[in-house]
CSV table of C-alpha atoms in Angstrom, one decimal:
chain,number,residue,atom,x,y,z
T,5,UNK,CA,-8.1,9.9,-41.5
T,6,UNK,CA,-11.9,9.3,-40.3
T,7,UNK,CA,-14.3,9.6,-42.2
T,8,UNK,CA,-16.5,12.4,-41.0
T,9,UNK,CA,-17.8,14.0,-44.0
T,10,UNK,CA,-16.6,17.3,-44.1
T,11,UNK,CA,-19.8,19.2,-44.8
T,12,UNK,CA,-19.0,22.7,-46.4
T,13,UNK,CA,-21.4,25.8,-45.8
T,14,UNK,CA,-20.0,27.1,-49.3
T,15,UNK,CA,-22.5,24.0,-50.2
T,16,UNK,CA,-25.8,24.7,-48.6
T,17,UNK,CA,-27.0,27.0,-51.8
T,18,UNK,CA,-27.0,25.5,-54.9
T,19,UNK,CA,-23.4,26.6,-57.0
T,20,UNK,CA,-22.6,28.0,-60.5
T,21,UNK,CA,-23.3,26.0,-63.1
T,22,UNK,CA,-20.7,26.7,-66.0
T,23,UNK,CA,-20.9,26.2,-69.5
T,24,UNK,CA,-17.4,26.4,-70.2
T,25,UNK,CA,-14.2,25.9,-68.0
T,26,UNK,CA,-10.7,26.9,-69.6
T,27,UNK,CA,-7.4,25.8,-68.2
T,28,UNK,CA,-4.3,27.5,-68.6
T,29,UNK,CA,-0.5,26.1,-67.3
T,30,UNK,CA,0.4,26.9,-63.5
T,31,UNK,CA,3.7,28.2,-64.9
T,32,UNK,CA,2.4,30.9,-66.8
T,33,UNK,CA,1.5,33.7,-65.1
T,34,UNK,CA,0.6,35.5,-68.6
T,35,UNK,CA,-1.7,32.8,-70.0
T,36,UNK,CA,-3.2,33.1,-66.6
T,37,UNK,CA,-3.8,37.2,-66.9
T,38,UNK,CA,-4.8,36.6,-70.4
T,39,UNK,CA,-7.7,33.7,-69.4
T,40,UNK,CA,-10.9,36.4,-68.8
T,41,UNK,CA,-10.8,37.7,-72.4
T,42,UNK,CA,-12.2,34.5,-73.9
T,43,UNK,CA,-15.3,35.1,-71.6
T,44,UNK,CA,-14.9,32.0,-69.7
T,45,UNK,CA,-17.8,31.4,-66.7
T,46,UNK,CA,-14.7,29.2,-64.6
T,47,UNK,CA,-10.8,28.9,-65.7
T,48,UNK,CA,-8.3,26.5,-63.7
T,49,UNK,CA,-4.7,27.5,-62.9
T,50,UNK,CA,-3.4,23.9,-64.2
T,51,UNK,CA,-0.7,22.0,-61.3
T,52,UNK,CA,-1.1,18.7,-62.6
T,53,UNK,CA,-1.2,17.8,-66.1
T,54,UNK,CA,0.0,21.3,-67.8
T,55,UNK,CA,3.4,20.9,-65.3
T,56,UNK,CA,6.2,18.5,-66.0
T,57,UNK,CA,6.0,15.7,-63.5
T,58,UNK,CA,9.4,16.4,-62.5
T,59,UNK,CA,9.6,17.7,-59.3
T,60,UNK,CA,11.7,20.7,-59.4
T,61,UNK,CA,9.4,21.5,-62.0
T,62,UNK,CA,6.1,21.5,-60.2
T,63,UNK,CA,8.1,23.4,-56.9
T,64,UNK,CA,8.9,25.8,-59.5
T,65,UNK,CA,5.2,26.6,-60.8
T,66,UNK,CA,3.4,26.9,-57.3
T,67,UNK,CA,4.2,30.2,-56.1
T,68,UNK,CA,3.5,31.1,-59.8
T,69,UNK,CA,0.1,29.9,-59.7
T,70,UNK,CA,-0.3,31.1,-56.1
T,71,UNK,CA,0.5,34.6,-57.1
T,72,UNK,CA,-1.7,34.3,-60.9
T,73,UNK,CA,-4.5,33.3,-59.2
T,74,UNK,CA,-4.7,35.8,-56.7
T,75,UNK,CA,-4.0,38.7,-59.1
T,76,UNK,CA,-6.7,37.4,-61.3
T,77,UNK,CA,-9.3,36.9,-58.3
T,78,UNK,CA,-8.6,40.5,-58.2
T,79,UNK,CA,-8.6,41.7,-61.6
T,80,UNK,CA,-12.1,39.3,-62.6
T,81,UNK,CA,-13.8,39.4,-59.6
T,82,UNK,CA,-17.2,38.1,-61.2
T,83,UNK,CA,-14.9,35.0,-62.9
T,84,UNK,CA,-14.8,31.5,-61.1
T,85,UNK,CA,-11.2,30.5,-60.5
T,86,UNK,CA,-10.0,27.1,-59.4
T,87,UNK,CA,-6.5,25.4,-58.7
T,88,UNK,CA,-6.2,21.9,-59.6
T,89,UNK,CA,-3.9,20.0,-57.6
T,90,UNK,CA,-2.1,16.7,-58.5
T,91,UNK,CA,-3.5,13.6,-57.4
T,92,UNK,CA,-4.2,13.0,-53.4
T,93,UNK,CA,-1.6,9.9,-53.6
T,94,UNK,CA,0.8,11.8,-56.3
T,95,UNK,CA,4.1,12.5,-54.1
T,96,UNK,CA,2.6,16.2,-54.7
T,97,UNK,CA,-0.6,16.7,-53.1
T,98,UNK,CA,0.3,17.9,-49.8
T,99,UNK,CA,3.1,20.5,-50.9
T,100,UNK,CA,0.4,22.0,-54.0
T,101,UNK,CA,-2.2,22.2,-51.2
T,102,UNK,CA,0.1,25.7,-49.9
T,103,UNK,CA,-0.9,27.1,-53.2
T,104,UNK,CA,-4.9,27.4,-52.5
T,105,UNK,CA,-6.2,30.4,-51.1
T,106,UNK,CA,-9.9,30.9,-49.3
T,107,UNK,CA,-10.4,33.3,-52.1
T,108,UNK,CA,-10.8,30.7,-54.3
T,109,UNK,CA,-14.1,29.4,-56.2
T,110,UNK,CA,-12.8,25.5,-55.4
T,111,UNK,CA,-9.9,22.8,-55.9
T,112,UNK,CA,-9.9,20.4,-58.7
T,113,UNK,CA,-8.8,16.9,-58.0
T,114,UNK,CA,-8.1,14.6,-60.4
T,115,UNK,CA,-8.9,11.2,-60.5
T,116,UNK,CA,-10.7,10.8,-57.3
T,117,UNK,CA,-11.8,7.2,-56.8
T,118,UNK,CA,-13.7,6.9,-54.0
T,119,UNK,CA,-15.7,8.7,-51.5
T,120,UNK,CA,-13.0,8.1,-49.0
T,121,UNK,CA,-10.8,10.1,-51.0
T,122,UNK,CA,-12.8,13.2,-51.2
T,123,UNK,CA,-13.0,12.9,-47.4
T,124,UNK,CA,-9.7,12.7,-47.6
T,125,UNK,CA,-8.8,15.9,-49.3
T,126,UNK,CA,-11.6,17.7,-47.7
T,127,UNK,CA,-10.1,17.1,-44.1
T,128,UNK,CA,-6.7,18.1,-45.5
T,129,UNK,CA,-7.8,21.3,-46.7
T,130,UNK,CA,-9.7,21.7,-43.6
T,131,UNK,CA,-6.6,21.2,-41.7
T,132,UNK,CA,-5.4,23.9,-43.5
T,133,UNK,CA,-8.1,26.3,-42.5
T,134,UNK,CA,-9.7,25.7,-45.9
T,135,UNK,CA,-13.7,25.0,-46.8
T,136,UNK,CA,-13.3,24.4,-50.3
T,137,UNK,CA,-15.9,22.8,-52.8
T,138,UNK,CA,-13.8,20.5,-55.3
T,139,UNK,CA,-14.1,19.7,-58.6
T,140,UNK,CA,-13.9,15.9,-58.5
T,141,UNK,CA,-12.5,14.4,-61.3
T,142,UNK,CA,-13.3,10.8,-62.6
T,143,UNK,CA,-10.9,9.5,-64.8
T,144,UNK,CA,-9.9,6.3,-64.0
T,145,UNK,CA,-11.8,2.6,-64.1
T,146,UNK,CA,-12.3,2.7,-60.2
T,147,UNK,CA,-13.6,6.8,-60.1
T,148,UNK,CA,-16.5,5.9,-63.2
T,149,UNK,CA,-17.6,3.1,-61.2
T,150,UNK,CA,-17.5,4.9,-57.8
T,151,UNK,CA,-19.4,7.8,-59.4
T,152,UNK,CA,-22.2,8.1,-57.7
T,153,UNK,CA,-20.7,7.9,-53.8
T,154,UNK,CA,-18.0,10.0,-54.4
T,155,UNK,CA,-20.3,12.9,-56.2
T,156,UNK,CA,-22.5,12.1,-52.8
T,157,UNK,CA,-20.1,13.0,-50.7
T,158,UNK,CA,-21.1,16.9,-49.3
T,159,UNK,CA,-17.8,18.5,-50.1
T,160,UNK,CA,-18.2,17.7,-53.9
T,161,UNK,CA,-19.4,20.9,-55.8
T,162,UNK,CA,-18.8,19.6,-59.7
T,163,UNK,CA,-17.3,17.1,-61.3
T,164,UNK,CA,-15.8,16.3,-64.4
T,165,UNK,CA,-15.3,13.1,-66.8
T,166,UNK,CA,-11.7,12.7,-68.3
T,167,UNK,CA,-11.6,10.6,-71.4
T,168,UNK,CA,-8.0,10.4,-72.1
T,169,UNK,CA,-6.7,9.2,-68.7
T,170,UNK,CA,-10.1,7.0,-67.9
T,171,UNK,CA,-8.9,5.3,-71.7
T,172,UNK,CA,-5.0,5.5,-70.9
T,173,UNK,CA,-6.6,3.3,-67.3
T,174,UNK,CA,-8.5,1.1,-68.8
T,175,UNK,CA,-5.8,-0.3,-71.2
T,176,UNK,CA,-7.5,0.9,-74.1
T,177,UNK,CA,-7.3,3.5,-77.6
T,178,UNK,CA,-9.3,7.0,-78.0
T,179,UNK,CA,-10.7,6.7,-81.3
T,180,UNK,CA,-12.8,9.7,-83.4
T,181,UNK,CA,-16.2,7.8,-82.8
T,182,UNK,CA,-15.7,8.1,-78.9
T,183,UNK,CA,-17.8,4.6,-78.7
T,184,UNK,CA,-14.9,3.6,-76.3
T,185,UNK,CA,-16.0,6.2,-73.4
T,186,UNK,CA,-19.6,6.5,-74.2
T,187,UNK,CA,-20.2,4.2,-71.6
T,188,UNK,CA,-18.0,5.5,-69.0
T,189,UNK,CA,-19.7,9.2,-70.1
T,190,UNK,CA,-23.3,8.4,-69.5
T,191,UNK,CA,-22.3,6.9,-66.5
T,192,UNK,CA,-20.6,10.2,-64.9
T,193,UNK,CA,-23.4,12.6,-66.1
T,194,UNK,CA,-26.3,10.2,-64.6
T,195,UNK,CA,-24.3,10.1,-61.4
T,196,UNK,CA,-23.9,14.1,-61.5
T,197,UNK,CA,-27.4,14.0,-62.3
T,198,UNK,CA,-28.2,11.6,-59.0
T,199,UNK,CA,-26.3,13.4,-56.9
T,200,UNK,CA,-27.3,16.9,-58.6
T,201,UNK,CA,-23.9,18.0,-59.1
T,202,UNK,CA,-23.0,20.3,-61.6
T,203,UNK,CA,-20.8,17.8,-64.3
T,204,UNK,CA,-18.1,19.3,-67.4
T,205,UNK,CA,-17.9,17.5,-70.2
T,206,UNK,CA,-14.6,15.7,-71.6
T,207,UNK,CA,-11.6,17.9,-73.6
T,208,UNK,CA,-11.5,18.1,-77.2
T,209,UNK,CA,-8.1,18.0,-78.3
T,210,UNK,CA,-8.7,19.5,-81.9
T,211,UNK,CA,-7.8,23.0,-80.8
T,212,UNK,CA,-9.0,24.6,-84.4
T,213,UNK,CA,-11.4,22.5,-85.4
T,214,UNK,CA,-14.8,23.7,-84.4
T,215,UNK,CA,-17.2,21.2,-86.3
T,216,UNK,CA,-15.4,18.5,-84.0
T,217,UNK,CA,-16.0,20.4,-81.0
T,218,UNK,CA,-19.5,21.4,-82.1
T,219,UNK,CA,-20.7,17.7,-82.9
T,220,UNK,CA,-18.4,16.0,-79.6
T,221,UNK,CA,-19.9,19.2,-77.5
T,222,UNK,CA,-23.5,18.3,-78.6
T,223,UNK,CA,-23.4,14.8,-77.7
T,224,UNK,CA,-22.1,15.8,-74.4
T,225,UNK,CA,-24.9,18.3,-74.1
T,226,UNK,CA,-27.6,15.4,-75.2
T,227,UNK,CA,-25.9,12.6,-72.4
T,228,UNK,CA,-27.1,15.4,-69.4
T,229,UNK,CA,-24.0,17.2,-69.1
T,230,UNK,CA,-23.6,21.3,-68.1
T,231,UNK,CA,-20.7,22.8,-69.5
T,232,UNK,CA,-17.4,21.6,-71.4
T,233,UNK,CA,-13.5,21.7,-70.5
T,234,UNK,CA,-11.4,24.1,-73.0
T,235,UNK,CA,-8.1,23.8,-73.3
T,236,UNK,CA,-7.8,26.4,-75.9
T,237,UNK,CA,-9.3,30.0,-75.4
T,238,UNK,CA,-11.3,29.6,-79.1
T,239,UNK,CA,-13.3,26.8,-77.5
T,240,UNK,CA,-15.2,28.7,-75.0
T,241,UNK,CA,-17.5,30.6,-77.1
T,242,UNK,CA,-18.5,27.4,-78.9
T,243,UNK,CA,-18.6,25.7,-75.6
T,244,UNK,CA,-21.3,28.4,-74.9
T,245,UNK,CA,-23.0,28.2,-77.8
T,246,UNK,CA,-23.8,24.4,-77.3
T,247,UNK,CA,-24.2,24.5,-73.6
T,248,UNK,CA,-26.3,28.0,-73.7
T,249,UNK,CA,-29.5,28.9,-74.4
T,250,UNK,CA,-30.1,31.2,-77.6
T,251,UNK,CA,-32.2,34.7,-77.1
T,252,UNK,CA,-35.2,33.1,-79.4
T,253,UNK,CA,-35.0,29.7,-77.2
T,254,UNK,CA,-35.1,31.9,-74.0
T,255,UNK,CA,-38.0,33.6,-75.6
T,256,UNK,CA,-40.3,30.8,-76.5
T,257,UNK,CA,-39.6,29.3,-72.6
T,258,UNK,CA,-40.4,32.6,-71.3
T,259,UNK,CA,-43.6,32.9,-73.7
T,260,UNK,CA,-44.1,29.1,-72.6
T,261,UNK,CA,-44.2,29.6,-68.9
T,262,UNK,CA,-46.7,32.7,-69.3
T,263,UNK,CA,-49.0,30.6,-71.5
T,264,UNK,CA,-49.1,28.0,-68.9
T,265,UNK,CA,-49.7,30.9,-66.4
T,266,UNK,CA,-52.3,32.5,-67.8
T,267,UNK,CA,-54.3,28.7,-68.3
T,268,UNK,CA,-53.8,28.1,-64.7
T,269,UNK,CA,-55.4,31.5,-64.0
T,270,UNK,CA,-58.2,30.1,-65.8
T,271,UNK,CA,-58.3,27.0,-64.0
T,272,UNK,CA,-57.0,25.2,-67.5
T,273,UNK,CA,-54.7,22.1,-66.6
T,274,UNK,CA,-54.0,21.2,-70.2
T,275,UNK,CA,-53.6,23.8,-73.0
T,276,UNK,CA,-52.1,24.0,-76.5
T,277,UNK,CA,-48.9,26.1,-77.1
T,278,UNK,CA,-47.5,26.5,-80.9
T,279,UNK,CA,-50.1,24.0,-82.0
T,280,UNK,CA,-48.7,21.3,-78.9
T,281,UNK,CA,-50.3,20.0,-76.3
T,282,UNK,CA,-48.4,20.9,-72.7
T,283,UNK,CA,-47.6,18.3,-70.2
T,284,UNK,CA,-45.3,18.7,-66.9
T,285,UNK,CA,-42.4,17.7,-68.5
T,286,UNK,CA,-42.5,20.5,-71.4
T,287,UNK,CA,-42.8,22.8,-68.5
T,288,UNK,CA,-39.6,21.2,-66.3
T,289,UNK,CA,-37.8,21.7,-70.2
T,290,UNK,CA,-38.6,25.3,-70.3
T,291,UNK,CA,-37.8,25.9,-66.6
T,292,UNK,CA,-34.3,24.5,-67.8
T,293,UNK,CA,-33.8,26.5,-71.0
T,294,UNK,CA,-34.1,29.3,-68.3
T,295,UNK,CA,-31.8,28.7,-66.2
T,296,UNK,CA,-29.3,28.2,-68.2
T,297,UNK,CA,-29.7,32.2,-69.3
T,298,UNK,CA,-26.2,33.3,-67.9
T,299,UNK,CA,-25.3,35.3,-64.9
T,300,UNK,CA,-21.6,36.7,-64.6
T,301,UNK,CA,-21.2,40.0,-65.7
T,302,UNK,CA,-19.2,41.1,-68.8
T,303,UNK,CA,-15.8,39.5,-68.6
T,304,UNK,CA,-13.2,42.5,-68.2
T,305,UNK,CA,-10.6,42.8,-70.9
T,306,UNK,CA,-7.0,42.3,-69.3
């Protein structure tokens, strides 16, 4: 394929930035009904690494997740629902590709590697009458160090980092510190950040251990990145929690903002706030804290 650069109109307004984003098996068409209850802001019916790579077994899940999907579309209407597809060069790209619907929030793609890739999928799902926004997911050696084109390329709405299979690439061994994909990490979120793409932060595999997702969740948080992935429906609360602004931090940015206001009025540049003196950039932090406030509606209760 040429590489045109499919340009999406989905794209031309700046897209939902979420804190937390919980998967749930293709093949399970009640964990799929079940996802809104956690309070998730996106979920992802799961094709590639929640299926059995065998491929009766990934024929078998597609018209489930076809079917989920659309039903919870319909049920959550507020909710952000994705499908993630195998790999473009996985022997099951093309066939998961008659799973996505235009209802459909966007298309996860795992380890994309370069920007030539995401032109690729994007003129496949525009063969198939599809403008879709992907999740672009960099996981492997090649995708970290590609980062920045392939998040450049228009039809890339969010991306996410994947720690185990970047690690599992790289010939190398997870370990509790994380020092081994602290590199690779800060590399994807300043590449998101470039390329102002919204970027979700790598999977905690400790479902029920919330001071490990707290303190992994923070440092993801402090490298630039906007939201977490949850594999477990107990992690998006927490995922909020880190990633979220609390009422009294919305209230001083609020209280902030009319301070600065109110000095301006006055024809003050400089003023003291709390007993600080205000630059620009506390102002930029504020403006931040605020939009992170959240916007869907009240997650129904399936």
């Amino acid at each position: 394929m040429s590489a045109t650069n499919v340009r999406l109109p989905s794209q031309q307004a700046p897209l939902p930035r979420p804190r937390s984003v919980l998967f749930a098996p293709g093949n399970r068409a009640d964990l799929i009904a079940k996802l809104p209850r956690s309070g998730p802001d996106a979920v992802v019916v799961d094709l590639e690494d929640a299926i059995p790579a065998a491929p009766e077994a990934k024929a078998a899940a597609r018209p489930v997740a076809r079917d989920a999907a659309r039903d919870l579309i319909a049920a959550a209407p507020h909710l952000l629902v994705f499908v993630r597809v195998n790999a473009l060069h996985s022997p099951h790209f093309d066939d998961d590709l008659a799973v996505l619907t235009p209802e459909l929030a966007g298309v996860v793609v795992p380890k994309l590697e370069t920007a030539q890739e995401a032109e690729q999928v994007a003129q496949a799902l525009q063969a198939r009458g599809l403008e879709l926004p992907l999740m672009a997911g960099l996981e492997t050696g090649a995708g970290v160090w590609n980062a920045r084109e392939i998040l450049a390329h228009p039809a890339v709405g969010w991306a996410y980092f994947g720690a185990e299979d970047y690690t599992t690439d790289l010939g190398g061994q997870r370990t509790a510190s994380g020092l081994e994909v602290l590199y690779a990490r800060s590399q994807v979120a300043l590449a998101a950040r470039l390329c102002g793409v919204p970027v979700l932060d790598i999977v905690v595999t400790a479902l029920r251990d919330e001071a490990v997702f707290r303190e992994d969740a923070g440092l993801g948080r402090a490298l630039g990145y906007s939201g977490k992935l949850c594999i477990h429906p107990a992690q998006v609360a927490l995922a909020h929690e880190v990633f979220g602004a609390t009422p009294a931090q919305l209230a001083r940015a609020e209280a902030l903002l009319v301070a600065a206001h109110e000095a301006a009025s006055r024809g003050h540049g400089a003023f003291s706030f709390e007993g600080q003196m205000v630059d620009e950039p506390m102002l930029a932090a504020a403006r931040a804290v605020l939009a992170q406030r959240p916007e869907p509606a009240s997650p129904e209760k399936l």
